[in-house]
Amino acid sequence: MKRLSFLYPLVLCLLVLGSLSGCETVIDAKLDTGPTQLSVDAILTDQPGPQTIHLTQTAPYFNSGTPSAALSATVTVTDNVGKSYAFTDENNDGYYVWQPASTTDTLGHVGRTYQLTINLGGETYRASSAINRVPIVDSLVFAKTKINPLSKVEGYRAEFYTRDLPGAVDYYRIRYYRNGTLQARARDIIIVQDAAFRGSADTDGLLFIQPIRRSVNPDSLYALNEEVKVEVQSLSLEAYNFWDALRTQITNGGLFATPPANVPTNITNTNPSGRKPVGFFIASAVRSRTARIVNENIRPDDNR
């Protein structure tokens, strides 16, 4: 009878759980989708060639389809020295493009401030951004290494060298390409304050710290003869905060996740009671270096 006395509570628990699972009710909740908003993806640089601003209309949160293009907008960028640049949507797909007069002509110039104006559906949206200074990428080298200390699989780790410009607090974004393809995972949103991460010690004018120099690597490492390109983009403090908030939203998950929310924008509707836009306008200077993984670019691995 002792054995039965131990089994009785277990049987009772199973019966209770079974009864609970048999009482499920499916609720089809009807959620408000909210008003459609203009979404702006605008990053202009000091590099030669065409510049593009992408305009779309926002979609409901649970809609996994491609957002619809924002068509028939008038898009203009002006700078603080009186120049104006018209962006046109020749393909009627929401990509508004400025075409330079020559292959060497550039829209962006370090030290200038740019204002974006979008007229769409009877409403006017505006934003401004300055192009700050940016350092050059001194070198890009590679070292043969293991994926991890316990693995026999080897590859090549990239490391770039850049020194922060002294005399002021500067903000940068690092991007990298593998064989011409931009690497765009959440962990690849790499932002820098001076030569380190925000909150670090004073690194004004110093060489970028090693974790940043080695942040331009895929999980699988690189292979011989692959091509790697590293870009350093200048950012305003506003743009730095935008990328920081975007990365936080993209990686927002798990037990302590917070409700999703729109990332703050620097774009405003001139009509305070009009529909609010989302997105961001960034003007940036860019310096880059490209290298192929060949013998002359390979250095000893200092972690061995």
PDB file of N, CA and C in Angstrom, residues 245-279:
ATOM      1  N   ALA A 245      20.351  52.037 -31.744  1.00  0.00           N
ATOM      2  CA  ALA A 245      18.968  51.651 -31.443  1.00  0.00           C
ATOM      3  C   ALA A 245      18.469  50.581 -32.405  1.00  0.00           C
ATOM      4  N   LEU A 246      18.853  50.681 -33.677  1.00  0.00           N
ATOM      5  CA  LEU A 246      18.421  49.679 -34.663  1.00  0.00           C
ATOM      6  C   LEU A 246      18.991  48.312 -34.313  1.00  0.00           C
ATOM      7  N   ARG A 247      20.258  48.261 -33.962  1.00  0.00           N
ATOM      8  CA  ARG A 247      20.874  46.983 -33.579  1.00  0.00           C
ATOM      9  C   ARG A 247      20.178  46.390 -32.361  1.00  0.00           C
ATOM     10  N   THR A 248      19.822  47.235 -31.408  1.00  0.00           N
ATOM     11  CA  THR A 248      19.115  46.766 -30.215  1.00  0.00           C
ATOM     12  C   THR A 248      17.765  46.167 -30.585  1.00  0.00           C
ATOM     13  N   GLN A 249      17.029  46.807 -31.499  1.00  0.00           N
ATOM     14  CA  GLN A 249      15.714  46.297 -31.896  1.00  0.00           C
ATOM     15  C   GLN A 249      15.846  44.975 -32.654  1.00  0.00           C
ATOM     16  N   ILE A 250      16.862  44.867 -33.520  1.00  0.00           N
ATOM     17  CA  ILE A 250      17.035  43.647 -34.308  1.00  0.00           C
ATOM     18  C   ILE A 250      17.357  42.459 -33.415  1.00  0.00           C
ATOM     19  N   THR A 251      18.136  42.695 -32.379  1.00  0.00           N
ATOM     20  CA  THR A 251      18.554  41.606 -31.483  1.00  0.00           C
ATOM     21  C   THR A 251      17.664  41.490 -30.259  1.00  0.00           C
ATOM     22  N   ASN A 252      16.524  42.178 -30.264  1.00  0.00           N
ATOM     23  CA  ASN A 252      15.623  42.194 -29.119  1.00  0.00           C
ATOM     24  C   ASN A 252      14.827  40.890 -29.075  1.00  0.00           C
ATOM     25  N   GLY A 253      15.203  39.991 -28.204  1.00  0.00           N
ATOM     26  CA  GLY A 253      14.509  38.712 -28.110  1.00  0.00           C
ATOM     27  C   GLY A 253      14.868  38.009 -26.818  1.00  0.00           C
ATOM     28  N   GLY A 254      14.284  36.834 -26.625  1.00  0.00           N
ATOM     29  CA  GLY A 254      14.588  36.075 -25.421  1.00  0.00           C
ATOM     30  C   GLY A 254      13.668  36.412 -24.267  1.00  0.00           C
ATOM     31  N   LEU A 255      14.039  35.933 -23.095  1.00  0.00           N
ATOM     32  CA  LEU A 255      13.204  36.054 -21.906  1.00  0.00           C
ATOM     33  C   LEU A 255      12.943  37.497 -21.509  1.00  0.00           C
ATOM     34  N   PHE A 256      13.929  38.374 -21.700  1.00  0.00           N
ATOM     35  CA  PHE A 256      13.803  39.752 -21.231  1.00  0.00           C
ATOM     36  C   PHE A 256      13.593  40.729 -22.389  1.00  0.00           C
ATOM     37  N   ALA A 257      13.022  40.264 -23.487  1.00  0.00           N
ATOM     38  CA  ALA A 257      12.753  41.128 -24.639  1.00  0.00           C
ATOM     39  C   ALA A 257      11.737  42.198 -24.271  1.00  0.00           C
ATOM     40  N   THR A 258      11.889  43.363 -24.872  1.00  0.00           N
ATOM     41  CA  THR A 258      10.948  44.460 -24.663  1.00  0.00           C
ATOM     42  C   THR A 258      10.036  44.569 -25.886  1.00  0.00           C
ATOM     43  N   PRO A 259       8.866  45.191 -25.760  1.00  0.00           N
ATOM     44  CA  PRO A 259       7.971  45.331 -26.913  1.00  0.00           C
ATOM     45  C   PRO A 259       8.669  46.066 -28.052  1.00  0.00           C
ATOM     46  N   PRO A 260       8.492  45.604 -29.304  1.00  0.00           N
ATOM     47  CA  PRO A 260       9.136  46.283 -30.433  1.00  0.00           C
ATOM     48  C   PRO A 260       8.598  47.688 -30.601  1.00  0.00           C
ATOM     49  N   ALA A 261       9.460  48.570 -31.065  1.00  0.00           N
ATOM     50  CA  ALA A 261       9.073  49.969 -31.249  1.00  0.00           C
ATOM     51  C   ALA A 261       9.855  50.546 -32.410  1.00  0.00           C
ATOM     52  N   ASN A 262       9.301  51.592 -33.024  1.00  0.00           N
ATOM     53  CA  ASN A 262      10.017  52.267 -34.099  1.00  0.00           C
ATOM     54  C   ASN A 262      11.299  52.905 -33.565  1.00  0.00           C
ATOM     55  N   VAL A 263      12.372  52.795 -34.335  1.00  0.00           N
ATOM     56  CA  VAL A 263      13.621  53.448 -33.981  1.00  0.00           C
ATOM     57  C   VAL A 263      13.446  54.958 -34.188  1.00  0.00           C
ATOM     58  N   PRO A 264      13.972  55.796 -33.293  1.00  0.00           N
ATOM     59  CA  PRO A 264      13.834  57.244 -33.458  1.00  0.00           C
ATOM     60  C   PRO A 264      14.339  57.718 -34.821  1.00  0.00           C
ATOM     61  N   THR A 265      13.705  58.736 -35.361  1.00  0.00           N
ATOM     62  CA  THR A 265      14.040  59.251 -36.688  1.00  0.00           C
ATOM     63  C   THR A 265      14.451  60.709 -36.613  1.00  0.00           C
ATOM     64  N   ASN A 266      15.246  61.162 -37.585  1.00  0.00           N
ATOM     65  CA  ASN A 266      15.578  62.587 -37.680  1.00  0.00           C
ATOM     66  C   ASN A 266      14.767  63.274 -38.770  1.00  0.00           C
ATOM     67  N   ILE A 267      13.741  62.592 -39.285  1.00  0.00           N
ATOM     68  CA  ILE A 267      12.891  63.125 -40.344  1.00  0.00           C
ATOM     69  C   ILE A 267      11.586  63.619 -39.724  1.00  0.00           C
ATOM     70  N   THR A 268      11.175  64.810 -40.093  1.00  0.00           N
ATOM     71  CA  THR A 268       9.961  65.387 -39.523  1.00  0.00           C
ATOM     72  C   THR A 268       8.993  65.777 -40.637  1.00  0.00           C
ATOM     73  N   ASN A 269       7.712  65.743 -40.291  1.00  0.00           N
ATOM     74  CA  ASN A 269       6.666  66.263 -41.167  1.00  0.00           C
ATOM     75  C   ASN A 269       6.458  67.730 -40.803  1.00  0.00           C
ATOM     76  N   THR A 270       6.518  68.624 -41.797  1.00  0.00           N
ATOM     77  CA  THR A 270       6.356  70.049 -41.497  1.00  0.00           C
ATOM     78  C   THR A 270       4.966  70.377 -40.979  1.00  0.00           C
ATOM     79  N   ASN A 271       4.024  69.449 -41.193  1.00  0.00           N
ATOM     80  CA  ASN A 271       2.674  69.595 -40.635  1.00  0.00           C
ATOM     81  C   ASN A 271       2.625  68.787 -39.334  1.00  0.00           C
ATOM     82  N   PRO A 272       2.605  69.431 -38.163  1.00  0.00           N
ATOM     83  CA  PRO A 272       2.640  68.702 -36.896  1.00  0.00           C
ATOM     84  C   PRO A 272       1.519  67.686 -36.733  1.00  0.00           C
ATOM     85  N   SER A 273       0.385  67.913 -37.388  1.00  0.00           N
ATOM     86  CA  SER A 273      -0.735  66.982 -37.268  1.00  0.00           C
ATOM     87  C   SER A 273      -0.764  65.956 -38.404  1.00  0.00           C
ATOM     88  N   GLY A 274       0.227  66.010 -39.300  1.00  0.00           N
ATOM     89  CA  GLY A 274       0.291  65.063 -40.401  1.00  0.00           C
ATOM     90  C   GLY A 274       0.851  63.718 -39.951  1.00  0.00           C
ATOM     91  N   ARG A 275       0.890  62.758 -40.867  1.00  0.00           N
ATOM     92  CA  ARG A 275       1.381  61.423 -40.505  1.00  0.00           C
ATOM     93  C   ARG A 275       2.879  61.456 -40.259  1.00  0.00           C
ATOM     94  N   LYS A 276       3.307  60.715 -39.269  1.00  0.00           N
ATOM     95  CA  LYS A 276       4.699  60.723 -38.860  1.00  0.00           C
ATOM     96  C   LYS A 276       5.519  59.768 -39.741  1.00  0.00           C
ATOM     97  N   PRO A 277       6.719  60.180 -40.167  1.00  0.00           N
ATOM     98  CA  PRO A 277       7.560  59.302 -40.967  1.00  0.00           C
ATOM     99  C   PRO A 277       8.421  58.407 -40.084  1.00  0.00           C
ATOM    100  N   VAL A 278       9.029  57.403 -40.709  1.00  0.00           N
ATOM    101  CA  VAL A 278      10.035  56.567 -40.047  1.00  0.00           C
ATOM    102  C   VAL A 278      11.256  56.501 -40.967  1.00  0.00           C
ATOM    103  N   GLY A 279      12.362  56.000 -40.431  1.00  0.00           N
ATOM    104  CA  GLY A 279      13.594  55.918 -41.206  1.00  0.00           C
ATOM    105  C   GLY A 279      14.597  56.953 -40.756  1.00  0.00           C
TER     106      GLY A 279
END
